[in-house]
Amino acid sequence: MKYLSTRGGTDLLSFEDTVLTGLAPNGGLYIPAYMPTLPENWEKDWESLSFTELALNLYSLFISTDEIPRADLKELIERSYSTFRHPEIAPVRQVRDNQYILELFHGPTFAFKDVALQFLGNLFEYFLKRRNANKKEGEERESLTVVGATSGDTGSAAIYGLRSKKDISIFILHPKGRVSPVQEAQMTTVTDANVFNLAVEGTFDDCQDIVKALFSDTTFNNAYHLGAINSINWARILAQTVYYFSTYFKMRKLIPSTSTIQFAVPTGNFGDVLAGFYAKKLGLPMEKLVVATNANDILARFWKTGRYEKTASHDEPEATDEGAPNKQLTPAAGSGDGGQSGAVAETLSPAMDILVSSNFERLLFYLALEGCTEGVVADEMESDVRTAKACVASTHVLDWMTQLKTKGRVTVPKLAVEAARRDIIADRVSDEETSEAIREYFNEKNSFGSYVVDPHTAVGLVVANRIKNPSTVAQVVLATAHPAKFNAAVAVALEDIPSFDFERDIMPPEFDGLLDMPRRMIDCKGTPEDVKRVVEKEVARMIGEASMEGVQTKMNGASI
């Protein structure tokens, strides 16, 4: 299996290089060169497998044993999920007739990001250890400077996955004052020497643009060997496909054989639901995926209008049959989406307060592949029709992302939009509806009992409940975070309910004293140059300290 950029180019990367590179030099995101095929009897052979056994089988479809021997991959997976509090990793809880919650918050930081980032952290360590295995004393070791943006949960999950790992430093950018107190504390109270938290003036999109700008700066990237932990990194998407499969097998034991399954996903950066899309493309049976957004509804608006735009417009037609790229636009240099011309609304579900969803670009590639490549044939420079179609699709994606950067919007061709609507539906939710859903599920009097949800899961439930499904469809709503991570939103929603006690009903013992622990955080202005200066300063300091430790070790050895 090789990997290509959504924006084209001739480079095909190995899985290792894809993971360590993160973002393609042309600003695109890496995707598999083709979709593998599930084994012939996968449903029967996999139905009794544990989460880690399923992960091993799924990962092996995308990772050659030439790159990671199966025994090594098995050990990586088992070590990654040994940190989870629940033996099933991602258990399912029924809350209503035909409605279930997939609990993805049983990892070390109580958020779904742990499922991918515990694995990704161990992958980084595995690859670096192998590359440095034969280095002689005094020879420069390969290292990785991980740079990531977070709207709250990615940061702490990445930090917990990489803290104190050899040859790795991690710099996490979060929008100052725009994450929950618990999210901020989970990040900034980790004071390991290789961990750096940057509080950036601006929004998550500003943080994300800075990260992309750093990756696109070839000189800086080469000097510091940048690594990506955001869901632009393919390994994160791959890891998240596993819980769609594990849930499918759980649900088959809970619902009639004639019933089908629908997944509803609270969505910000589009990585979580994209993993479901890949599971669907692999052949996992499911109804249309449900995308649930808050007031930052660029995704919901796309499914309604066919326009992918930073701010809503009412002066352009819906998707058209025009499929040819707009040739007068200059291709964007780098990968950032430029200054964010639209406003990011602050909501009760801050992890979804995102203007532009990075992973949507991966979906756009598949929409272009289906909707814009009819009649394409291979020429003398291309080995087959599949390669020729991928080339055409990537040309469209590059053009669309250029339009988004230069104009703030792009209208996707009608056939591509129809392909999107065949697999996914989307809608938005207000803060008032979010709070009401939190109250509604806490006050539930059915046989399944009261259930406390965080505001992001509440967004997913609101949209799921709007869908008029037949009784043969069982819904699974992804619970992306533990409610204690968003204590203010939950407490306000339930403040008038006498039976509710936050400490008793929600607070896990792991959070005791968290908000009072010592913190380390660097305030930073919202420009790439400011962040570069921080990285340069801190990496230089770490190298200096490591050199001094080496000298001291030699001196101690000599004295002995």
Coordinates of C-alpha atoms in Angstrom, one line a residue:
M1 CA 0.0 0.0 0.0
K2 CA 1.3 3.4 -1.0
Y3 CA -0.2 6.9 -0.2
L4 CA -0.8 9.9 -2.5
S5 CA -1.7 13.6 -1.9
T6 CA -5.2 14.8 -2.5
R7 CA -3.7 17.7 -4.5
G8 CA -1.7 15.5 -6.9
G9 CA 2.0 15.0 -7.6
T10 CA 4.1 12.0 -8.5
D11 CA 5.2 11.0 -5.1
L12 CA 3.8 7.8 -3.6
L13 CA 4.8 7.3 0.0
S14 CA 5.2 4.3 2.3
F15 CA 3.0 4.1 5.4
E16 CA 6.0 5.1 7.5
D17 CA 6.8 8.2 5.5
T18 CA 3.1 9.1 5.3
V19 CA 2.9 9.0 9.1
L20 CA 6.1 10.9 9.7
T21 CA 5.5 13.5 7.0
G22 CA 1.9 14.3 8.0
L23 CA 1.0 17.0 5.5
A24 CA 2.1 16.7 1.8
P25 CA 4.5 19.3 0.6
N26 CA 1.9 20.7 -1.8
G27 CA -0.5 21.2 1.0
G28 CA -2.6 18.1 0.3
L29 CA -3.6 15.3 2.7
Y30 CA -2.4 11.8 2.2
I31 CA -4.8 9.0 1.3
P32 CA -4.4 5.4 0.3
A33 CA -3.6 5.0 -3.4
Y34 CA -6.5 2.5 -3.6
M35 CA -9.1 1.0 -1.3
P36 CA -8.2 -2.5 -0.1
T37 CA -10.7 -5.3 -0.1
L38 CA -12.1 -6.9 3.1
P39 CA -11.4 -10.6 3.4
E40 CA -14.1 -12.8 1.8
N41 CA -15.6 -14.1 5.1
W42 CA -14.8 -11.0 7.2
E43 CA -18.2 -10.9 8.9
K44 CA -18.0 -14.4 10.1
D45 CA -14.3 -14.5 10.9
W46 CA -14.2 -11.1 12.7
E47 CA -17.5 -11.2 14.6
S48 CA -16.0 -12.5 17.9
L49 CA -12.7 -10.5 17.8
S50 CA -11.7 -8.1 20.5
F51 CA -11.1 -4.4 19.7
T52 CA -7.4 -4.9 19.5
E53 CA -7.7 -8.0 17.3
L54 CA -10.0 -6.1 15.0
A55 CA -7.5 -3.2 14.9
L56 CA -4.8 -5.6 13.9
N57 CA -6.8 -7.0 11.0
L58 CA -7.9 -3.6 9.8
Y59 CA -4.5 -1.9 10.1
S60 CA -3.0 -4.8 8.2
L61 CA -5.0 -3.9 5.1
F62 CA -3.2 -0.6 5.0
I63 CA 0.2 -1.4 6.4
S64 CA 2.5 -3.9 4.7
T65 CA 4.3 -6.4 6.8
D66 CA 7.5 -5.3 5.1
E67 CA 7.1 -2.0 7.0
I68 CA 5.8 -3.3 10.3
P69 CA 6.0 -7.0 11.0
R70 CA 2.7 -8.4 12.2
A71 CA 4.1 -9.3 15.6
D72 CA 5.4 -5.7 16.0
L73 CA 2.1 -4.2 14.9
K74 CA 0.2 -6.5 17.4
E75 CA 2.4 -5.3 20.2
L76 CA 2.0 -1.6 19.3
I77 CA -1.8 -2.0 19.3
E78 CA -2.0 -3.8 22.6
R79 CA 0.3 -1.3 24.2
S80 CA -1.7 1.6 22.8
Y81 CA -5.0 0.3 24.2
S82 CA -3.7 -1.0 27.5
T83 CA -4.1 2.6 28.8
F84 CA -8.0 2.5 28.5
R85 CA -10.2 2.2 31.5
H86 CA -12.9 0.0 29.9
P87 CA -12.0 -3.6 28.8
E88 CA -14.1 -3.1 25.6
I89 CA -12.2 0.2 24.7
A90 CA -15.4 1.6 23.0
P91 CA -18.5 0.1 24.7
V92 CA -22.1 0.7 23.6
R93 CA -24.9 1.9 25.9
Q94 CA -28.6 1.8 25.0
V95 CA -30.4 5.0 25.9
R96 CA -33.7 4.7 24.0
D97 CA -35.6 2.2 21.8
N98 CA -33.5 2.0 18.7
Q99 CA -30.9 4.5 20.0
Y100 CA -27.5 3.7 21.4
I101 CA -24.4 5.7 22.6
L102 CA -20.9 4.6 21.5
E103 CA -18.8 5.7 24.4
L104 CA -15.4 6.9 23.1
F105 CA -14.2 8.6 26.3
H106 CA -12.6 5.7 28.2
G107 CA -9.0 6.6 27.2
P108 CA -6.5 8.5 29.4
T109 CA -7.8 12.0 28.5
F110 CA -11.5 11.1 28.4
A111 CA -12.0 11.9 24.7
F112 CA -12.3 10.0 21.5
K113 CA -9.0 11.4 20.3
D114 CA -7.2 8.9 22.6
V115 CA -8.3 6.0 20.3
A116 CA -6.0 7.3 17.6
L117 CA -3.4 9.3 19.4
Q118 CA -2.3 6.6 21.8
F119 CA -1.5 4.5 18.7
L120 CA 0.1 7.4 16.8
G121 CA 2.4 8.3 19.6
N122 CA 3.6 4.7 19.7
L123 CA 4.0 4.7 15.9
F124 CA 6.2 7.8 16.1
E125 CA 8.4 6.2 18.8
Y126 CA 8.6 2.8 16.9
F127 CA 9.8 4.4 13.7
L128 CA 12.3 6.7 15.3
K129 CA 13.7 3.9 17.5
R130 CA 14.2 1.8 14.4
R131 CA 15.9 4.6 12.4
N132 CA 18.2 5.4 15.3
A133 CA 19.0 1.8 16.2
N134 CA 22.3 1.7 14.4
K135 CA 23.5 5.2 15.1
K136 CA 27.0 5.4 16.6
E137 CA 27.9 7.5 19.6
G138 CA 28.1 11.1 18.6
E139 CA 26.2 10.6 15.4
E140 CA 23.1 12.8 15.0
R141 CA 19.9 11.0 15.9
E142 CA 16.7 11.4 13.9
S143 CA 14.1 13.3 15.9
L144 CA 10.6 14.7 15.4
T145 CA 9.2 18.0 16.3
V146 CA 5.4 17.4 16.6
V147 CA 3.3 20.6 16.0
G148 CA -0.4 20.5 16.4
A149 CA -3.5 22.7 16.7
T150 CA -6.3 21.9 19.1
S151 CA -9.8 23.1 19.8
G152 CA -9.5 21.2 23.1
D153 CA -9.3 17.4 23.0
T154 CA -6.6 16.7 20.4
G155 CA -4.0 18.6 22.5
S156 CA -4.3 16.7 25.7
A157 CA -4.6 13.3 23.9
A158 CA -1.5 14.0 21.8
I159 CA 0.4 15.2 24.9
Y160 CA -0.5 12.1 26.8
G161 CA 0.5 10.0 23.9
L162 CA 3.9 11.6 23.4
R163 CA 5.0 12.9 26.9
S164 CA 8.6 12.0 27.7
K165 CA 9.1 9.9 24.5
K166 CA 12.7 9.9 23.4
D167 CA 13.7 12.0 20.3
I168 CA 10.3 13.7 20.2
S169 CA 9.2 17.2 21.3
I170 CA 5.6 18.3 21.0
F171 CA 4.2 21.9 20.6
I172 CA 0.4 22.2 20.9
L173 CA -1.3 25.4 19.9
H174 CA -4.7 26.2 21.4
P175 CA -6.9 29.3 21.0
K176 CA -6.4 31.3 24.2
G177 CA -9.6 31.4 26.3
R178 CA -11.5 29.2 23.8
V179 CA -11.1 25.8 25.4
S180 CA -12.9 24.5 28.5
P181 CA -11.1 24.9 31.9
V182 CA -10.7 21.1 32.2
Q183 CA -9.3 20.8 28.6
E184 CA -6.8 23.6 29.3
A185 CA -5.7 22.0 32.6
Q186 CA -5.3 18.6 31.0
M187 CA -2.8 20.1 28.6
T188 CA -1.0 22.6 30.7
T189 CA -0.5 20.6 33.8
V190 CA 1.7 18.1 31.9
T191 CA 5.2 19.6 32.6
D192 CA 7.4 16.9 31.0
A193 CA 10.5 18.4 29.4
N194 CA 9.4 17.6 25.8
V195 CA 5.9 19.2 26.1
F196 CA 5.1 22.8 25.2
N197 CA 1.7 24.4 25.3
L198 CA 1.1 27.6 23.3
A199 CA -1.9 29.8 24.0
V200 CA -2.5 31.6 20.7
E201 CA -4.4 34.8 20.3
G202 CA -7.2 33.9 17.8
T203 CA -9.4 30.9 16.9
F204 CA -8.8 27.2 16.3
D205 CA -8.7 28.0 12.6
D206 CA -5.9 30.5 13.2
C207 CA -4.0 27.8 15.1
Q208 CA -4.6 25.3 12.3
D209 CA -3.5 27.7 9.6
I210 CA -0.3 28.4 11.6
V211 CA 0.5 24.7 11.7
K212 CA -0.1 24.3 8.0
A213 CA 2.1 27.3 7.3
L214 CA 4.9 25.7 9.3
F215 CA 4.6 22.4 7.4
S216 CA 4.6 24.3 4.1
D217 CA 7.8 26.2 5.0
T218 CA 10.3 23.7 3.5
T219 CA 13.3 25.2 5.1
F220 CA 11.8 25.2 8.6
N221 CA 10.2 21.8 8.1
N222 CA 13.4 20.2 7.0
A223 CA 15.4 21.8 9.9
Y224 CA 13.0 20.6 12.6
H225 CA 11.6 17.4 11.1
L226 CA 8.0 18.4 11.8
G227 CA 5.4 15.7 12.6
A228 CA 1.6 16.0 12.6
I229 CA -0.8 14.8 15.2
N230 CA -3.9 16.5 13.9
S231 CA -6.3 14.4 11.9
I232 CA -4.4 15.6 8.8
N233 CA -2.2 12.6 9.7
W234 CA -3.6 9.5 7.9
A235 CA -2.8 7.2 10.9
R236 CA -5.5 9.0 13.0
I237 CA -8.2 8.3 10.4
L238 CA -7.1 4.7 10.1
A239 CA -7.2 4.1 13.8
Q240 CA -10.7 5.6 14.1
T241 CA -12.2 3.2 11.6
V242 CA -11.9 0.4 14.1
Y243 CA -14.7 1.5 16.4
Y244 CA -17.1 1.6 13.5
F245 CA -16.4 -2.1 12.9
S246 CA -16.4 -3.1 16.6
T247 CA -19.7 -1.3 17.1
Y248 CA -21.2 -3.1 14.1
F249 CA -20.4 -6.4 15.6
K250 CA -21.8 -5.4 19.0
M251 CA -25.0 -4.1 17.4
R252 CA -25.5 -7.3 15.4
K253 CA -25.9 -9.1 18.7
L254 CA -28.3 -6.4 20.1
I255 CA -30.7 -5.8 17.2
P256 CA -32.8 -8.0 14.9
S257 CA -31.0 -9.5 11.9
T258 CA -33.3 -7.5 9.6
S259 CA -32.3 -4.1 11.2
T260 CA -29.7 -1.8 9.9
I261 CA -27.4 0.7 11.7
Q262 CA -27.0 4.4 11.3
F263 CA -24.1 6.3 12.9
A264 CA -24.6 10.0 14.0
V265 CA -21.4 11.9 14.5
P266 CA -20.8 15.3 16.2
T267 CA -18.5 16.9 13.7
G268 CA -15.9 19.7 13.7
N269 CA -12.7 18.9 11.7
F270 CA -14.4 16.0 9.9
G271 CA -11.9 13.3 10.9
D272 CA -14.3 11.2 13.1
V273 CA -17.0 11.0 10.5
L274 CA -14.4 10.5 7.7
A275 CA -13.3 7.3 9.5
G276 CA -16.9 6.2 9.2
F277 CA -16.9 7.1 5.5
Y278 CA -13.8 4.9 5.0
A279 CA -15.4 2.1 6.9
K280 CA -18.4 2.4 4.6
K281 CA -16.2 2.4 1.5
L282 CA -14.4 -0.7 2.8
G283 CA -17.8 -2.5 2.8
L284 CA -19.1 -2.1 6.4
P285 CA -23.0 -2.1 6.1
M286 CA -24.6 1.1 7.4
E287 CA -27.2 3.7 6.6
K288 CA -26.3 7.2 5.6
L289 CA -23.8 8.7 8.0
V290 CA -25.2 11.7 10.0
V291 CA -23.0 14.8 10.4
A292 CA -24.1 17.0 13.3
T293 CA -22.6 20.5 13.6
N294 CA -23.1 23.4 16.0
A295 CA -23.6 27.0 14.8
N296 CA -20.3 26.7 12.9
D297 CA -22.1 25.0 10.2
I298 CA -19.9 25.1 7.1
L299 CA -20.6 21.3 6.6
A300 CA -24.3 21.4 7.1
R301 CA -24.5 24.3 4.6
F302 CA -22.5 22.3 2.0
W303 CA -25.0 19.4 2.1
K304 CA -27.8 21.9 1.7
T305 CA -26.4 24.1 -1.1
G306 CA -23.4 22.3 -2.6
R307 CA -21.2 25.3 -1.7
Y308 CA -18.3 25.0 0.7
E309 CA -17.9 28.5 2.0
K310 CA -16.5 30.2 5.1
T311 CA -19.6 32.4 5.4
A312 CA -23.1 31.8 4.2
S313 CA -24.0 33.4 0.9
H314 CA -27.4 33.7 -0.8
D315 CA -26.3 35.1 -4.2
E316 CA -25.0 32.0 -5.8
P317 CA -26.9 29.0 -7.3
E318 CA -26.7 25.5 -5.9
A319 CA -24.3 23.0 -7.3
T320 CA -24.0 23.0 -11.1
D321 CA -23.0 20.6 -13.8
E322 CA -19.8 22.6 -14.4
G323 CA -16.9 20.4 -13.6
A324 CA -13.9 22.0 -15.2
P325 CA -11.4 23.7 -12.9
N326 CA -11.2 27.5 -12.9
K327 CA -8.0 28.0 -14.8
Q328 CA -7.5 31.7 -14.1
L329 CA -6.9 31.2 -10.4
T330 CA -3.3 30.9 -9.3
P331 CA -2.6 27.7 -7.3
A332 CA -2.2 28.4 -3.7
A333 CA 1.4 28.3 -2.3
G334 CA 1.4 26.1 0.8
S335 CA -1.6 24.7 2.5
G336 CA -3.2 27.2 4.8
D337 CA -6.6 28.5 4.0
G338 CA -5.4 32.1 4.5
G339 CA -6.9 34.6 6.8
Q340 CA -10.2 33.4 8.1
S341 CA -12.7 35.8 6.6
G342 CA -15.7 34.3 8.4
A343 CA -16.4 34.5 12.1
V344 CA -16.1 31.5 14.3
A345 CA -19.0 31.4 16.8
E346 CA -18.3 30.5 20.4
T347 CA -20.7 27.7 21.4
L348 CA -21.3 25.3 24.2
S349 CA -19.5 22.6 22.1
P350 CA -16.1 24.3 21.7
A351 CA -14.3 21.4 20.1
M352 CA -16.5 21.9 17.1
D353 CA -16.0 25.7 16.9
I354 CA -14.2 25.4 13.6
L355 CA -14.7 27.4 10.4
V356 CA -12.9 25.2 7.9
S357 CA -12.8 21.4 8.4
S358 CA -9.4 20.1 7.2
N359 CA -10.4 16.6 6.6
F360 CA -13.2 17.6 4.3
E361 CA -10.5 17.8 1.6
R362 CA -10.2 14.0 1.7
L363 CA -13.9 13.6 1.1
L364 CA -13.7 16.1 -1.7
F365 CA -11.1 13.9 -3.5
Y366 CA -13.5 11.0 -3.5
L367 CA -16.4 13.2 -4.6
A368 CA -14.2 14.5 -7.5
L369 CA -13.2 10.9 -8.3
E370 CA -16.8 9.9 -8.7
G371 CA -18.4 13.1 -10.0
C372 CA -15.7 14.6 -12.3
T373 CA -13.8 11.7 -14.0
E374 CA -16.4 10.2 -16.3
G375 CA -14.8 9.1 -19.5
V376 CA -11.2 9.5 -18.3
V377 CA -8.7 7.2 -19.9
A378 CA -5.0 6.5 -19.2
D379 CA -2.4 8.2 -21.4
E380 CA 1.2 7.2 -22.0
M381 CA 2.4 8.8 -18.7
E382 CA -0.1 6.9 -16.6
S383 CA -0.1 3.2 -15.8
D384 CA -3.9 2.6 -15.6
V385 CA -7.3 4.2 -15.6
R386 CA -7.3 4.3 -11.8
T387 CA -4.1 6.4 -11.8
A388 CA -5.5 8.7 -14.5
K389 CA -8.7 9.3 -12.6
A390 CA -6.8 10.0 -9.4
C391 CA -4.8 12.6 -11.3
V392 CA -7.9 14.3 -12.6
A393 CA -9.6 14.2 -9.2
S394 CA -6.5 15.8 -7.5
T395 CA -6.5 18.6 -10.1
H396 CA -10.1 19.4 -9.1
V397 CA -9.3 19.3 -5.4
L398 CA -6.3 21.6 -5.9
D399 CA -8.5 24.0 -7.8
W400 CA -11.3 23.9 -5.2
M401 CA -9.0 24.4 -2.3
T402 CA -7.4 27.3 -4.2
Q403 CA -10.8 28.9 -4.7
L404 CA -11.5 28.4 -1.0
K405 CA -8.3 30.2 -0.1
T406 CA -8.7 33.1 -2.6
K407 CA -12.4 33.6 -2.6
G408 CA -13.6 32.0 0.7
R409 CA -15.9 29.6 -1.1
V410 CA -16.2 27.0 -3.8
T411 CA -19.2 25.5 -5.6
V412 CA -18.8 21.8 -6.1
P413 CA -20.2 20.2 -9.3
K414 CA -23.7 18.7 -9.1
L415 CA -22.6 15.1 -9.6
A416 CA -20.1 15.4 -6.8
V417 CA -22.7 16.8 -4.5
E418 CA -25.1 14.0 -5.3
A419 CA -22.4 11.5 -4.4
A420 CA -22.0 13.3 -1.1
R421 CA -25.7 13.2 -0.4
R422 CA -25.9 9.5 -1.2
D423 CA -23.6 8.6 1.7
I424 CA -24.0 11.5 4.2
I425 CA -26.7 13.8 5.6
A426 CA -26.0 16.8 7.8
D427 CA -27.7 19.4 10.0
R428 CA -26.9 22.1 12.6
V429 CA -27.9 22.6 16.2
S430 CA -28.2 25.7 18.4
D431 CA -26.9 26.1 21.9
E432 CA -30.4 26.1 23.3
E433 CA -31.1 22.8 21.6
T434 CA -27.8 21.4 23.0
S435 CA -28.7 22.4 26.6
E436 CA -32.2 21.0 26.2
A437 CA -30.8 17.6 25.0
I438 CA -28.6 17.4 28.0
R439 CA -31.6 18.0 30.3
E440 CA -33.8 15.6 28.3
Y441 CA -31.4 12.7 28.5
F442 CA -30.7 13.3 32.2
N443 CA -34.4 13.3 32.9
E444 CA -35.1 10.3 30.8
K445 CA -37.7 8.0 32.6
N446 CA -37.6 5.0 30.3
S447 CA -36.3 1.6 31.2
F448 CA -32.7 2.5 30.1
G449 CA -32.5 5.2 32.8
S450 CA -30.9 8.7 33.1
Y451 CA -27.8 9.4 31.0
V452 CA -25.5 12.5 31.2
V453 CA -24.0 13.6 27.9
D454 CA -21.4 16.2 27.1
P455 CA -22.5 19.1 24.8
H456 CA -20.9 17.6 21.6
T457 CA -22.7 14.3 22.1
A458 CA -25.9 16.3 22.7
V459 CA -25.4 17.9 19.3
G460 CA -25.3 14.5 17.7
L461 CA -28.4 13.4 19.6
V462 CA -30.4 16.4 18.5
V463 CA -29.7 15.8 14.8
A464 CA -30.2 12.0 15.2
N465 CA -33.7 12.6 16.7
R466 CA -34.7 14.8 13.8
I467 CA -34.3 11.9 11.3
K468 CA -37.5 10.0 10.5
N469 CA -36.1 6.5 10.2
P470 CA -38.2 3.4 10.0
S471 CA -38.3 1.2 13.0
T472 CA -35.8 -1.2 11.4
V473 CA -33.0 1.4 11.8
A474 CA -31.0 1.5 15.0
Q475 CA -29.1 4.7 15.6
V476 CA -25.6 4.8 17.2
V477 CA -24.6 8.3 18.3
L478 CA -20.9 8.8 18.9
A479 CA -20.1 10.2 22.4
T480 CA -16.9 12.0 21.7
A481 CA -16.0 13.2 25.3
H482 CA -16.8 12.6 28.9
P483 CA -19.3 15.2 30.2
A484 CA -16.9 16.2 33.0
K485 CA -14.6 17.8 30.4
F486 CA -17.3 20.4 29.8
N487 CA -18.5 20.9 33.3
A488 CA -19.7 24.4 32.8
A489 CA -22.0 23.6 29.9
V490 CA -23.4 20.5 31.6
A491 CA -23.8 22.2 35.0
V492 CA -25.7 25.2 33.5
A493 CA -28.0 22.9 31.5
L494 CA -28.8 20.9 34.7
E495 CA -28.6 23.6 37.3
D496 CA -32.4 23.7 38.0
I497 CA -32.7 20.0 38.5
P498 CA -32.6 19.2 42.3
S499 CA -31.6 15.6 41.8
F500 CA -28.4 16.5 39.9
D501 CA -25.1 16.5 41.7
F502 CA -22.1 17.3 39.6
E503 CA -19.5 15.7 41.9
R504 CA -21.6 12.6 42.4
D505 CA -23.1 12.1 38.9
I506 CA -20.2 13.2 36.6
M507 CA -16.8 13.9 38.1
P508 CA -14.3 11.1 37.7
P509 CA -11.7 10.7 40.5
E510 CA -9.0 11.3 37.9
F511 CA -10.1 15.0 37.8
D512 CA -9.8 15.6 41.5
G513 CA -7.4 18.6 42.1
L514 CA -6.7 18.9 38.3
L515 CA -7.7 22.6 38.2
D516 CA -5.3 23.4 41.1
M517 CA -2.2 21.7 39.7
P518 CA 0.9 23.7 38.6
R519 CA 0.8 24.7 34.9
R520 CA 3.2 25.6 32.2
M521 CA 2.0 27.6 29.2
I522 CA 3.5 30.0 26.7
D523 CA 1.4 33.0 25.5
C524 CA 1.9 33.5 21.7
K525 CA 0.7 35.9 19.1
G526 CA -1.3 34.4 16.2
T527 CA 1.4 34.4 13.5
P528 CA 3.6 31.6 12.1
E529 CA 6.7 33.7 12.8
D530 CA 5.9 33.9 16.5
V531 CA 5.4 30.2 16.8
K532 CA 8.6 29.5 14.8
R533 CA 10.5 31.6 17.3
V534 CA 9.1 29.6 20.2
V535 CA 9.9 26.3 18.5
E536 CA 13.5 27.4 17.7
K537 CA 14.1 28.6 21.2
E538 CA 12.8 25.6 23.0
V539 CA 14.3 23.0 20.7
A540 CA 17.7 24.7 21.0
R541 CA 17.3 24.6 24.8
M542 CA 16.4 20.9 24.8
I543 CA 19.4 20.1 22.6
G544 CA 21.7 22.1 24.9
E545 CA 20.4 20.3 27.9
A546 CA 20.7 16.9 26.3
S547 CA 24.3 17.7 25.3
M548 CA 25.1 18.7 28.8
E549 CA 23.6 15.5 30.1
G550 CA 25.8 13.6 27.7
V551 CA 28.9 15.4 28.9
Q552 CA 28.0 14.9 32.5
T553 CA 27.4 11.2 31.9
K554 CA 30.9 10.9 30.3
M555 CA 32.4 12.8 33.2
N556 CA 30.7 10.5 35.7
G557 CA 31.9 7.5 33.8
A558 CA 35.5 8.8 33.8
S559 CA 35.4 9.5 37.5
I560 CA 34.2 6.0 38.3

